[in-house]
Short mmCIF file of C-alpha atoms and ligand atoms in Angstrom, two decimals:
data_model
loop_
_atom_site.label_atom_id
_atom_site.label_comp_id
_atom_site.label_asym_id
_atom_site.label_seq_id
_atom_site.Cartn_x
_atom_site.Cartn_y
_atom_site.Cartn_z
CA UNK A 127 38.84 33.60 51.01
CA UNK A 128 36.61 33.98 48.10
CA UNK A 129 32.94 33.57 48.72
CA UNK A 130 29.93 34.64 47.00
CA UNK A 131 27.52 34.74 49.91
CA UNK A 132 29.86 35.54 52.78
CA UNK A 133 32.03 38.76 53.32
CA UNK A 134 35.16 37.87 55.69
CA UNK A 135 37.00 40.58 57.13
CA UNK A 136 39.94 39.67 59.08
CA UNK A 137 41.53 42.48 61.57
CA UNK A 138 43.50 41.95 64.85
CA UNK A 139 42.87 38.20 64.81
CA UNK A 140 39.07 38.65 64.65
CA UNK A 141 37.26 37.68 61.68
CA UNK A 142 33.89 39.35 61.00
CA UNK A 143 31.80 36.94 58.84
CA UNK A 144 28.70 38.53 57.31
CA UNK A 145 26.26 36.39 55.61
CA UNK A 146 25.27 38.33 52.64
CA UNK A 147 22.04 37.63 50.71
CA UNK A 148 20.16 40.52 51.79
CA UNK A 149 17.43 40.30 49.08
CA UNK A 150 16.27 37.07 51.04
CA UNK A 151 16.95 38.27 54.64
CA UNK A 152 20.07 36.41 54.73
CA UNK A 153 18.16 33.03 54.52
CA UNK A 154 20.38 29.89 54.40
CA UNK A 155 20.42 28.25 51.12
CA UNK A 156 22.43 25.38 50.09
CA UNK A 157 25.30 27.67 48.66
CA UNK A 158 25.64 29.92 51.87
CA UNK A 159 25.45 26.93 54.20
CA UNK A 160 28.42 25.33 51.88
CA UNK A 161 30.42 28.29 52.09
CA UNK A 162 30.07 28.79 55.99
CA UNK A 163 31.18 25.13 56.27
CA UNK A 164 34.34 25.85 54.18
CA UNK A 165 35.05 28.90 56.21
CA UNK A 166 34.91 27.10 59.46
CA UNK A 167 37.27 24.41 57.86
CA UNK A 168 39.76 26.89 56.68
CA UNK A 169 39.66 29.07 59.91
CA UNK A 170 40.32 26.32 62.22
CA UNK A 171 44.16 26.19 60.98
CA UNK A 172 44.22 30.03 60.17
CA UNK A 173 46.55 31.37 62.85
CA UNK A 174 45.48 34.99 61.78
CA UNK A 175 41.96 34.35 63.23
CA UNK A 176 41.41 33.56 66.99
CA UNK A 177 37.63 34.74 67.43
CA UNK A 178 34.82 34.76 64.85
CA UNK A 179 31.80 37.25 64.91
CA UNK A 180 28.88 36.10 62.79
CA UNK A 181 26.50 38.65 61.68
CA UNK A 182 24.06 39.43 58.77
CA UNK A 183 24.01 42.09 55.91
CA UNK A 184 21.73 44.86 56.25
CA UNK A 185 19.97 46.46 59.05
CA UNK A 186 16.85 44.09 59.08
CA UNK A 187 17.91 40.60 59.47
CA UNK A 188 20.56 38.43 60.75
CA UNK A 189 19.22 35.33 59.44
CA UNK A 190 15.41 34.59 58.48
CA UNK A 191 15.66 30.91 58.58
CA UNK A 192 16.34 28.23 56.26
CA UNK A 193 15.54 29.11 52.70
CA UNK A 194 11.92 28.16 52.38
CA UNK A 195 11.78 28.58 48.53
CA UNK A 196 14.71 25.98 48.21
CA UNK A 197 13.16 23.17 50.22
CA UNK A 198 9.58 23.73 49.78
CA UNK A 199 9.10 20.81 47.18
CA UNK A 200 11.39 18.34 49.15
CA UNK A 201 10.01 15.06 50.23
CA UNK A 202 10.80 13.58 53.64
CA UNK A 203 14.10 11.69 52.55
CA UNK A 204 15.27 14.97 51.13
CA UNK A 205 14.57 17.29 53.95
CA UNK A 206 15.91 14.55 56.60
CA UNK A 207 19.07 14.76 54.42
CA UNK A 208 19.05 18.57 54.25
CA UNK A 209 18.61 18.85 58.04
CA UNK A 210 21.34 16.13 58.55
CA UNK A 211 23.88 17.50 56.64
CA UNK A 212 23.44 21.01 57.67
CA UNK A 213 23.69 19.93 61.30
CA UNK A 214 26.94 18.29 60.57
CA UNK A 215 28.61 20.25 58.25
CA UNK A 216 27.74 23.69 59.76
CA UNK A 217 25.79 23.66 63.10
CA UNK A 218 27.72 21.25 64.99
CA UNK A 219 30.90 22.37 63.49
CA UNK A 220 30.27 25.81 64.74
CA UNK A 221 29.56 24.51 68.18
CA UNK A 222 32.53 22.42 68.40
CA UNK A 223 34.85 25.07 66.73
CA UNK A 224 37.89 25.55 69.11
CA UNK A 225 38.10 29.13 68.65
CA UNK A 226 35.15 31.50 69.96
CA UNK A 227 32.29 32.08 67.84
CA UNK A 228 30.18 35.07 68.92
CA UNK A 229 26.56 35.79 66.89
CA UNK A 230 26.00 39.33 66.74
CA UNK A 231 22.24 39.43 65.82
CA UNK A 232 21.40 42.60 63.98
CA UNK A 233 17.71 42.06 63.24
CA UNK A 234 15.49 38.80 62.46
CA UNK A 235 17.12 35.51 63.75
CA UNK A 236 14.30 33.03 62.79
CA UNK A 237 14.20 29.35 62.34
CA UNK A 238 17.38 28.11 61.09
CA UNK A 239 18.68 31.73 61.78
CA UNK A 240 18.12 31.54 65.51
CA UNK A 241 19.53 27.75 65.43
CA UNK A 242 22.70 29.30 63.79
CA UNK A 243 22.93 31.85 66.43
CA UNK A 244 22.22 29.23 69.14
CA UNK A 245 25.08 27.07 67.70
CA UNK A 246 27.55 29.97 68.40
CA UNK A 247 29.13 29.96 71.66
CA UNK A 248 27.16 33.10 72.80
CA UNK A 249 25.09 35.81 71.45
CA UNK A 250 24.76 39.53 71.75
CA UNK A 251 22.05 41.47 69.94
CA UNK A 252 20.92 44.88 68.45
CA UNK A 253 17.79 46.55 69.96
CA UNK A 254 15.50 45.65 66.76
CA UNK A 255 16.35 42.01 66.87
CA UNK A 256 13.33 39.47 66.91
CA UNK A 257 14.30 35.94 67.68
CA UNK A 258 12.05 32.77 67.13
CA UNK A 259 11.54 29.48 65.85
CA UNK A 260 8.44 29.55 63.68
CA UNK A 261 8.94 26.25 62.05
CA UNK A 262 5.41 25.00 63.28
CA UNK A 263 3.90 27.59 61.06
CA UNK A 264 5.34 25.85 58.14
CA UNK A 265 4.35 22.49 59.28
CA UNK A 266 7.81 21.56 60.39
CA UNK A 267 9.96 21.50 63.46
CA UNK A 268 13.39 23.12 63.95
CA UNK A 269 15.65 20.92 62.00
CA UNK A 270 19.07 22.57 62.77
CA UNK A 271 19.32 21.62 66.33
CA UNK A 272 16.67 24.09 67.75
CA UNK A 273 14.88 21.44 69.80
CA UNK A 274 18.21 20.57 71.61
CA UNK A 275 19.88 24.16 72.02
CA UNK A 276 16.75 26.14 72.80
CA UNK A 277 15.67 24.37 76.14
CA UNK A 278 19.26 24.26 77.22
CA UNK A 279 19.57 27.97 76.93
CA UNK A 280 16.21 29.17 78.23
CA UNK A 281 14.53 26.15 79.99
CA UNK A 282 12.41 23.45 78.66
CA UNK A 283 8.95 25.11 79.41
CA UNK A 284 9.91 28.38 77.70
CA UNK A 285 11.33 26.50 74.87
CA UNK A 286 8.23 24.27 74.45
CA UNK A 287 6.06 27.62 74.65
CA UNK A 288 8.31 29.24 72.03
CA UNK A 289 8.33 26.43 69.69
CA UNK A 290 4.65 25.58 69.99
CA UNK A 291 3.40 29.41 69.62
CA UNK A 292 6.22 30.31 66.94
CA UNK A 293 6.16 33.61 68.73
CA UNK A 294 9.20 35.97 68.61
CA UNK A 295 11.26 37.27 71.57
CA UNK A 296 12.17 40.85 71.44
CA UNK A 297 15.72 41.74 72.04
CA UNK A 298 15.07 42.71 75.62
CA UNK A 299 12.99 39.57 76.44
CA UNK A 300 15.66 37.34 74.76
CA UNK A 301 18.11 39.27 77.31
CA UNK A 302 15.67 38.56 80.36
CA UNK A 303 15.64 34.83 79.53
CA UNK A 304 19.25 34.46 78.80
CA UNK A 305 19.08 33.66 74.96
CA UNK A 306 21.40 36.78 74.48
CA UNK A 307 24.03 38.40 76.73
CA UNK A 308 23.66 41.87 75.99
CA UNK A 309 21.63 44.23 73.98
CA UNK A 310 23.25 47.31 72.15
CA UNK A 311 22.19 49.91 69.77
CA UNK A 312 22.27 48.48 66.25
CA UNK A 313 24.99 51.10 65.27
CA UNK A 314 27.14 49.65 68.05
CA UNK A 315 26.71 46.02 67.69
CA UNK A 316 29.69 44.99 65.67
CA UNK A 317 31.92 47.38 67.79
CA UNK A 318 30.63 45.87 71.14
CA UNK A 319 31.11 42.26 69.53
CA UNK A 320 34.90 43.20 68.58
CA UNK A 321 35.37 44.61 72.02
CA UNK A 322 34.63 41.54 73.52
CA UNK A 323 36.55 39.48 70.98
CA UNK A 324 39.46 41.56 71.71
CA UNK A 325 39.29 40.82 75.30
CA UNK A 326 39.17 37.17 74.47
CA UNK A 327 42.39 37.37 72.25
CA UNK A 328 44.33 38.58 75.39
CA UNK A 329 43.78 35.09 76.84
CA UNK A 330 45.25 31.72 76.09
CA UNK A 331 43.73 30.34 73.08
CA UNK A 332 44.76 26.92 74.13
CA UNK A 333 42.95 27.19 77.38
CA UNK A 334 40.03 28.70 75.56
CA UNK A 335 39.83 25.77 73.21
CA UNK A 336 39.72 23.31 75.96
CA UNK A 337 37.12 25.36 78.07
CA UNK A 338 34.81 25.33 74.87
CA UNK A 339 35.21 21.39 74.65
CA UNK A 340 34.48 21.08 78.36
CA UNK A 341 31.53 23.50 78.36
CA UNK A 342 30.02 21.64 75.47
CA UNK A 343 30.50 18.36 77.34
CA UNK A 344 28.40 19.72 80.22
CA UNK A 345 25.25 17.77 79.34
CA UNK A 346 26.83 14.94 78.14
CA UNK A 347 27.42 12.16 80.63
CA UNK A 348 31.15 12.15 80.30
CA UNK A 349 31.26 15.99 80.91
CA UNK A 350 33.22 15.79 84.31
CA UNK A 351 35.76 13.41 82.93
CA UNK A 352 36.36 15.44 79.87
CA UNK A 353 36.81 18.64 81.95
CA UNK A 354 39.25 16.92 84.29
CA UNK A 355 41.13 15.29 81.42
CA UNK A 356 41.37 18.61 79.63
CA UNK A 357 42.32 20.37 82.91
CA UNK A 358 45.11 17.98 83.68
CA UNK A 359 46.37 18.21 80.06
CA UNK A 360 46.75 21.94 80.19
CA UNK A 361 49.44 21.73 82.99
CA UNK A 362 51.81 20.41 80.43
CA UNK A 363 51.50 23.34 78.09
CA UNK A 364 53.39 26.51 77.57
CA UNK A 365 50.46 28.78 78.22
CA UNK A 366 49.92 27.46 81.80
CA UNK A 367 53.69 27.97 82.54
CA UNK A 368 53.70 31.48 81.22
CA UNK A 369 50.32 32.43 82.90
CA UNK A 370 51.30 31.32 86.33
CA UNK A 371 54.59 33.09 85.80
CA UNK A 372 53.34 36.25 85.00
CA UNK A 373 50.97 36.08 87.84
CA UNK A 374 53.71 35.48 90.27
CA UNK A 375 55.91 38.07 88.54
CA UNK A 376 53.13 40.68 88.62
CA UNK A 377 53.05 41.18 84.92
CA UNK A 378 50.52 40.71 81.88
CA UNK A 379 51.07 37.32 80.42
CA UNK A 380 52.14 37.04 76.88
CA UNK A 381 50.52 34.13 75.13
CA UNK A 382 52.05 32.56 71.91
N1 CO8 B 478 13.48 31.81 52.93
C1 CO8 B 478 13.51 32.47 51.63
N2 CO8 B 478 13.11 33.48 51.51
C2 CO8 B 478 12.84 34.43 52.44
C3 CO8 B 478 13.03 33.78 54.01
C4 CO8 B 478 13.34 32.54 54.18
N3 CO8 B 478 13.29 31.95 55.15
N4 CO8 B 478 12.52 35.02 54.60
C5 CO8 B 478 12.37 35.97 53.87
N5 CO8 B 478 12.64 35.51 52.62
C6 CO8 B 478 12.40 36.43 51.44
C7 CO8 B 478 11.00 36.89 51.39
O1 CO8 B 478 10.33 35.91 50.43
C8 CO8 B 478 11.26 38.10 50.43
O2 CO8 B 478 11.43 37.73 48.97
P1 CO8 B 478 10.76 38.45 47.77
O3 CO8 B 478 11.00 40.00 47.87
O4 CO8 B 478 11.39 37.92 46.68
O5 CO8 B 478 9.32 38.39 47.95
C9 CO8 B 478 12.35 38.79 51.02
O6 CO8 B 478 13.06 37.88 51.65
C10 CO8 B 478 12.03 39.94 52.14
O7 CO8 B 478 11.17 39.31 53.04
P2 CO8 B 478 9.70 39.96 53.21
O8 CO8 B 478 9.01 40.81 52.20
O9 CO8 B 478 8.84 38.66 53.81
O10 CO8 B 478 9.90 40.74 54.56
P3 CO8 B 478 9.15 41.37 55.71
O11 CO8 B 478 9.90 42.48 56.27
O12 CO8 B 478 7.76 41.48 55.22
O13 CO8 B 478 8.87 40.02 56.66
C11 CO8 B 478 9.62 38.31 58.04
C12 CO8 B 478 10.02 39.61 57.30
C13 CO8 B 478 8.73 38.35 58.97
C14 CO8 B 478 11.27 37.78 58.40
C15 CO8 B 478 9.31 37.35 56.79
O14 CO8 B 478 10.15 37.35 55.62
C16 CO8 B 478 9.22 35.91 57.27
O15 CO8 B 478 8.31 35.33 57.84
N6 CO8 B 478 10.27 34.90 56.81
C17 CO8 B 478 10.16 33.62 56.99
C18 CO8 B 478 10.66 33.31 58.41
C19 CO8 B 478 10.51 31.76 58.67
O16 CO8 B 478 9.51 31.12 58.64
N7 CO8 B 478 11.73 31.38 59.04
C20 CO8 B 478 11.89 29.82 59.30
C21 CO8 B 478 12.11 29.29 58.00
S1 CO8 B 478 12.07 27.40 58.13
C22 CO8 B 478 13.71 27.20 58.75
O17 CO8 B 478 14.42 27.72 59.10
C23 CO8 B 478 13.78 25.60 59.17
C24 CO8 B 478 15.27 25.39 59.74
C25 CO8 B 478 15.46 24.06 59.69
C26 CO8 B 478 15.64 23.35 58.15
C27 CO8 B 478 16.21 22.01 58.18
C28 CO8 B 478 16.26 21.59 56.84
C29 CO8 B 478 15.04 21.46 56.15
#
């Protein structure tokens, strides 16, 4: 995989994807978004990849938002097109990706950067991380799903306040309110993300894919029906037979 704005390292079925525009604090421009979209399309069928870790290059920033310089002269139609295209080709694609995506937030996660982290399945952060949706300071609102995903993660009232004030959460505060699952020293961030990922790779990837689909359906009307359908379907799969057999035989399962 040959990218200009991403560094992709795959080892032990774990892909570490580093967004790499440090001169702009890894802001999301069109090229970077397009490469992210390509990466996730390719990774879907790549058997060498079972978990994806997203992080930013440098010690200062995960992603400082959408690239303000790129859209500063856009009109309404262009802005809407940019947001719609980004949501479909990147943010929703990540949320619905059937392999776990972990955001390892190594600094600023602002605007589109926090929205990217929220599209991931869960988040861990380094102690220096700062998270927020400052769009109203630019006369905008979050356009990459932030108005939908932030309230689900931290509650409507807190999300309203965060969006209205544009204030940043410290890593510790983000942990307190459930926006990130863990806070670690920056030096340990990727190692910890890999540790979690390695644990995930021990489990049935087929079951995990179904779990992602079911959890994502939680707030949709048909959520319970999707859960039931996926649950039933898994009974017909090899992994279920291996998993239950291993339990009964008191051994570790060997999932293909
Ligand atoms: N876009 C473009 N360039 C950026 C961005 C950005 N979001 N953030 C930082 N940069 C650039 C700076 O312009 C600067 O470049 P240069 O050296 O050429 O001047 C370089 O990165 C370093 O940044 P600073 O010098 O500003 O670094 P500081 O440590 O002083 O400040 C901050 C760090 C606080 C993160 C500051 O850079 C900042 O406030 N950045 C903007 C944060 C922001 O407002 N983000 C939200 C953007 S809007 C958004 O994400 C909307 C998402 C939905 C879009 C839907 C499609 C329209």
